[in-house]
Amino acid sequence: MNSLEVKDLDVFNRGLIIRHDDTDGVGCEILAKIYCPNKFDYVECKAGKVDPILKKYLIEGSYDLIIVADLSFDKEETLNLVKKYIEAGNQFYLVDHHKNAMKYDGYDWAYVSIEVDGLKNSGTELLNRFFTEKIGIKDNKALIDFVELVRAYDTWDWFASNNIDAKNLVELFEYNKELFIEDMISKI
């Protein structure tokens, strides 16, 4: 995992998080809403569909901070736009745990890791580390528990350990995504 040099995240006008459409991606949105309330807009995206969405926002230039969470882009053209976006003085971060994101690990804007200490990572877990380690925000027990439940479910560790709490968490997500977001924020 790259050691990022993160600018002060309080110093941006408009932030955007492009996140995966699953529980792990929504976990990333929940973290951002807790750590940086009212600082980001959110775009939900399916895996493999990041490039056109990201390119649109990089070209548009209406956000001075973009975080791609629990997803990655694939095309060289998008990589070149990311470089230009950063050269223009904007902030960009890729926070992902999928194998295809490892090709960006050498970039100073990439925070990617598949596993730590023999446990598979999740996007929510990495974004939590990004916020806590790189910004210095302290998390609490409820937040740590939430992040672990999302990680366990997303990596299928819940199945091996019979972690029913992780499965129950996802059932609420599948029932009503907006209610899930509101409920998790209020509990944390």
mmCIF file of C-alpha atoms in Angstrom:
data_model
loop_
_atom_site.group_PDB
_atom_site.id
_atom_site.type_symbol
_atom_site.label_atom_id
_atom_site.label_comp_id
_atom_site.label_asym_id
_atom_site.label_seq_id
_atom_site.Cartn_x
_atom_site.Cartn_y
_atom_site.Cartn_z
ATOM 1 C CA MET A 1 0.000 0.000 0.000
ATOM 2 C CA ASN A 2 1.331 3.360 -0.988
ATOM 3 C CA SER A 3 2.032 5.998 1.638
ATOM 4 C CA LEU A 4 -0.084 8.905 0.495
ATOM 5 C CA GLU A 5 0.714 12.525 1.005
ATOM 6 C CA VAL A 6 -2.788 13.782 1.531
ATOM 7 C CA LYS A 7 -3.533 17.467 1.483
ATOM 8 C CA ASP A 8 -5.773 18.791 4.220
ATOM 9 C CA LEU A 9 -9.187 17.527 3.178
ATOM 10 C CA ASP A 10 -10.831 20.569 4.742
ATOM 11 C CA VAL A 11 -9.274 22.622 1.956
ATOM 12 C CA PHE A 12 -11.498 21.904 -1.002
ATOM 13 C CA ASN A 13 -14.590 23.527 -2.384
ATOM 14 C CA ARG A 14 -16.486 20.598 -3.879
ATOM 15 C CA GLY A 15 -15.741 16.935 -3.324
ATOM 16 C CA LEU A 16 -17.040 13.922 -5.199
ATOM 17 C CA ILE A 17 -16.914 10.260 -4.255
ATOM 18 C CA ILE A 18 -17.504 7.756 -7.028
ATOM 19 C CA ARG A 19 -18.308 4.515 -5.249
ATOM 20 C CA HIS A 20 -19.338 0.960 -5.996
ATOM 21 C CA ASP A 21 -23.054 0.116 -5.888
ATOM 22 C CA ASP A 22 -22.719 -2.717 -3.350
ATOM 23 C CA THR A 23 -22.675 -2.741 0.468
ATOM 24 C CA ASP A 24 -18.943 -2.055 0.521
ATOM 25 C CA GLY A 25 -19.320 0.981 -1.727
ATOM 26 C CA VAL A 26 -22.212 2.310 0.347
ATOM 27 C CA GLY A 27 -20.024 1.754 3.414
ATOM 28 C CA CYS A 28 -17.569 4.199 1.833
ATOM 29 C CA GLU A 29 -20.342 6.780 1.474
ATOM 30 C CA ILE A 30 -21.369 6.278 5.099
ATOM 31 C CA LEU A 31 -17.784 6.869 6.268
ATOM 32 C CA ALA A 32 -17.473 10.054 4.233
ATOM 33 C CA LYS A 33 -20.777 11.345 5.607
ATOM 34 C CA ILE A 34 -19.546 10.675 9.152
ATOM 35 C CA TYR A 35 -15.993 11.994 8.788
ATOM 36 C CA CYS A 36 -16.707 14.902 6.422
ATOM 37 C CA PRO A 37 -20.422 15.794 6.714
ATOM 38 C CA ASN A 38 -21.838 17.776 3.792
ATOM 39 C CA LYS A 39 -18.464 17.900 2.010
ATOM 40 C CA PHE A 40 -19.080 15.390 -0.803
ATOM 41 C CA ASP A 41 -21.497 14.523 -3.546
ATOM 42 C CA TYR A 42 -21.828 10.818 -4.361
ATOM 43 C CA VAL A 43 -22.101 8.889 -7.600
ATOM 44 C CA GLU A 44 -22.940 5.203 -7.546
ATOM 45 C CA CYS A 45 -21.245 3.069 -10.174
ATOM 46 C CA LYS A 46 -21.120 -0.556 -11.241
ATOM 47 C CA ALA A 47 -17.795 -2.338 -11.542
ATOM 48 C CA GLY A 48 -16.324 -1.963 -15.018
ATOM 49 C CA LYS A 49 -18.276 1.255 -15.690
ATOM 50 C CA VAL A 50 -15.980 3.742 -13.948
ATOM 51 C CA ASP A 51 -14.095 5.140 -16.938
ATOM 52 C CA PRO A 52 -16.921 7.100 -18.651
ATOM 53 C CA ILE A 53 -18.247 8.450 -15.347
ATOM 54 C CA LEU A 54 -14.830 9.441 -14.025
ATOM 55 C CA LYS A 55 -13.790 10.978 -17.364
ATOM 56 C CA LYS A 56 -16.932 13.135 -17.359
ATOM 57 C CA TYR A 57 -16.106 14.623 -13.943
ATOM 58 C CA LEU A 58 -12.390 14.995 -14.648
ATOM 59 C CA ILE A 59 -13.136 16.941 -17.849
ATOM 60 C CA GLU A 60 -16.028 18.897 -16.353
ATOM 61 C CA GLY A 61 -13.782 20.213 -13.578
ATOM 62 C CA SER A 62 -16.572 21.188 -11.204
ATOM 63 C CA TYR A 63 -14.995 19.223 -8.321
ATOM 64 C CA ASP A 64 -11.562 20.001 -6.909
ATOM 65 C CA LEU A 65 -11.392 16.679 -5.028
ATOM 66 C CA ILE A 66 -12.437 13.308 -6.443
ATOM 67 C CA ILE A 67 -12.163 9.994 -4.601
ATOM 68 C CA VAL A 68 -12.875 6.726 -6.404
ATOM 69 C CA ALA A 69 -13.740 4.217 -3.668
ATOM 70 C CA ASP A 70 -14.083 0.444 -3.900
ATOM 71 C CA LEU A 71 -13.656 0.674 -7.674
ATOM 72 C CA SER A 72 -10.966 1.331 -10.218
ATOM 73 C CA PHE A 73 -10.704 2.619 -13.753
ATOM 74 C CA ASP A 74 -9.057 0.752 -16.615
ATOM 75 C CA LYS A 75 -8.238 2.946 -19.589
ATOM 76 C CA GLU A 76 -4.991 4.769 -20.324
ATOM 77 C CA GLU A 77 -7.040 7.749 -21.518
ATOM 78 C CA THR A 78 -8.600 8.025 -18.031
ATOM 79 C CA LEU A 79 -5.173 7.766 -16.397
ATOM 80 C CA ASN A 80 -3.955 10.662 -18.552
ATOM 81 C CA LEU A 81 -6.991 12.726 -17.527
ATOM 82 C CA VAL A 82 -6.283 11.958 -13.851
ATOM 83 C CA LYS A 83 -2.716 13.232 -14.311
ATOM 84 C CA LYS A 84 -3.954 16.454 -15.965
ATOM 85 C CA TYR A 85 -6.594 16.916 -13.271
ATOM 86 C CA ILE A 86 -3.915 16.700 -10.553
ATOM 87 C CA GLU A 87 -1.510 18.935 -12.500
ATOM 88 C CA ALA A 88 -4.271 21.564 -12.555
ATOM 89 C CA GLY A 89 -4.090 21.688 -8.742
ATOM 90 C CA ASN A 90 -6.934 19.321 -7.904
ATOM 91 C CA GLN A 91 -6.864 16.352 -5.537
ATOM 92 C CA PHE A 92 -7.566 12.790 -6.693
ATOM 93 C CA TYR A 93 -7.426 9.536 -4.734
ATOM 94 C CA LEU A 94 -8.124 5.943 -5.690
ATOM 95 C CA VAL A 95 -9.013 3.795 -2.650
ATOM 96 C CA ASP A 96 -9.539 0.168 -3.659
ATOM 97 C CA HIS A 97 -8.907 -3.441 -2.645
ATOM 98 C CA HIS A 98 -9.468 -5.205 -5.965
ATOM 99 C CA LYS A 99 -6.646 -6.919 -7.831
ATOM 100 C CA ASN A 100 -7.091 -4.798 -10.967
ATOM 101 C CA ALA A 101 -6.303 -1.632 -8.968
ATOM 102 C CA MET A 102 -2.834 -2.879 -7.987
ATOM 103 C CA LYS A 103 -1.444 -1.522 -11.268
ATOM 104 C CA TYR A 104 -1.835 1.969 -9.751
ATOM 105 C CA ASP A 105 -0.078 1.159 -6.472
ATOM 106 C CA GLY A 106 3.037 3.106 -7.475
ATOM 107 C CA TYR A 107 1.146 6.376 -7.921
ATOM 108 C CA ASP A 108 1.122 8.808 -5.007
ATOM 109 C CA TRP A 109 -2.663 9.179 -5.325
ATOM 110 C CA ALA A 110 -3.389 5.445 -5.041
ATOM 111 C CA TYR A 111 -4.302 3.777 -1.753
ATOM 112 C CA VAL A 112 -4.701 0.153 -2.788
ATOM 113 C CA SER A 113 -4.211 -3.079 -0.871
ATOM 114 C CA ILE A 114 -5.716 -6.528 -1.306
ATOM 115 C CA GLU A 115 -4.960 -7.833 2.179
ATOM 116 C CA VAL A 116 -3.217 -7.038 5.452
ATOM 117 C CA ASP A 117 -1.959 -9.623 7.938
ATOM 118 C CA GLY A 118 -3.659 -12.449 6.037
ATOM 119 C CA LEU A 119 -7.101 -10.797 6.031
ATOM 120 C CA LYS A 120 -8.654 -9.546 2.811
ATOM 121 C CA ASN A 121 -9.391 -5.815 2.714
ATOM 122 C CA SER A 122 -12.585 -4.073 1.703
ATOM 123 C CA GLY A 123 -13.060 -0.637 0.202
ATOM 124 C CA THR A 124 -14.800 0.529 3.388
ATOM 125 C CA GLU A 125 -11.888 -0.650 5.505
ATOM 126 C CA LEU A 126 -9.335 1.099 3.290
ATOM 127 C CA LEU A 127 -11.314 4.337 3.180
ATOM 128 C CA ASN A 128 -11.635 4.202 6.967
ATOM 129 C CA ARG A 129 -7.838 3.865 7.216
ATOM 130 C CA PHE A 130 -7.463 6.677 4.687
ATOM 131 C CA PHE A 131 -9.586 8.991 6.830
ATOM 132 C CA THR A 132 -8.158 7.944 10.212
ATOM 133 C CA GLU A 133 -4.463 7.607 9.341
ATOM 134 C CA LYS A 134 -4.118 10.287 6.727
ATOM 135 C CA ILE A 135 -6.393 12.932 8.212
ATOM 136 C CA GLY A 136 -5.959 12.070 11.862
ATOM 137 C CA ILE A 137 -9.640 11.537 12.645
ATOM 138 C CA LYS A 138 -10.322 9.064 15.454
ATOM 139 C CA ASP A 139 -12.908 6.345 14.965
ATOM 140 C CA ASN A 140 -15.087 4.803 17.667
ATOM 141 C CA LYS A 141 -16.089 1.242 18.581
ATOM 142 C CA ALA A 142 -19.398 1.368 16.668
ATOM 143 C CA LEU A 143 -17.536 2.555 13.574
ATOM 144 C CA ILE A 144 -14.852 -0.106 13.927
ATOM 145 C CA ASP A 145 -17.555 -2.771 14.298
ATOM 146 C CA PHE A 146 -19.417 -1.489 11.225
ATOM 147 C CA VAL A 147 -16.246 -1.449 9.108
ATOM 148 C CA GLU A 148 -15.432 -5.024 10.170
ATOM 149 C CA LEU A 149 -18.945 -6.277 9.369
ATOM 150 C CA VAL A 150 -18.751 -4.746 5.896
ATOM 151 C CA ARG A 151 -15.253 -6.181 5.386
ATOM 152 C CA ALA A 152 -16.314 -9.639 6.561
ATOM 153 C CA TYR A 153 -19.306 -9.676 4.244
ATOM 154 C CA ASP A 154 -17.557 -8.208 1.188
ATOM 155 C CA THR A 155 -14.674 -10.680 1.422
ATOM 156 C CA TRP A 156 -16.861 -13.680 2.278
ATOM 157 C CA ASP A 157 -15.022 -14.107 5.580
ATOM 158 C CA TRP A 158 -18.466 -13.992 7.234
ATOM 159 C CA PHE A 159 -19.306 -17.345 5.669
ATOM 160 C CA ALA A 160 -16.203 -19.109 6.942
ATOM 161 C CA SER A 161 -16.607 -17.649 10.448
ATOM 162 C CA ASN A 162 -20.419 -17.891 10.471
ATOM 163 C CA ASN A 163 -20.674 -14.158 11.228
ATOM 164 C CA ILE A 164 -24.439 -13.786 11.059
ATOM 165 C CA ASP A 165 -24.223 -10.091 12.032
ATOM 166 C CA ALA A 166 -22.458 -9.379 8.723
ATOM 167 C CA LYS A 167 -25.166 -11.222 6.796
ATOM 168 C CA ASN A 168 -27.921 -9.392 8.722
ATOM 169 C CA LEU A 169 -26.264 -6.060 7.946
ATOM 170 C CA VAL A 170 -26.499 -6.770 4.237
ATOM 171 C CA GLU A 171 -30.136 -7.832 4.490
ATOM 172 C CA LEU A 172 -31.015 -4.305 5.703
ATOM 173 C CA PHE A 173 -28.956 -2.874 2.826
ATOM 174 C CA GLU A 174 -30.814 -5.025 0.320
ATOM 175 C CA TYR A 175 -34.185 -4.092 1.832
ATOM 176 C CA ASN A 176 -33.702 -0.313 1.559
ATOM 177 C CA LYS A 177 -30.385 1.346 0.702
ATOM 178 C CA GLU A 178 -31.394 4.851 1.876
ATOM 179 C CA LEU A 179 -32.719 3.517 5.181
ATOM 180 C CA PHE A 180 -29.500 1.516 5.554
ATOM 181 C CA ILE A 181 -27.389 4.675 5.139
ATOM 182 C CA GLU A 182 -29.497 6.688 7.597
ATOM 183 C CA ASP A 183 -29.618 3.854 10.139
ATOM 184 C CA MET A 184 -25.867 3.192 10.059
ATOM 185 C CA ILE A 185 -24.999 6.883 10.400
ATOM 186 C CA SER A 186 -27.338 7.294 13.369
ATOM 187 C CA LYS A 187 -25.943 4.152 15.068
ATOM 188 C CA ILE A 188 -22.322 5.132 14.538
#
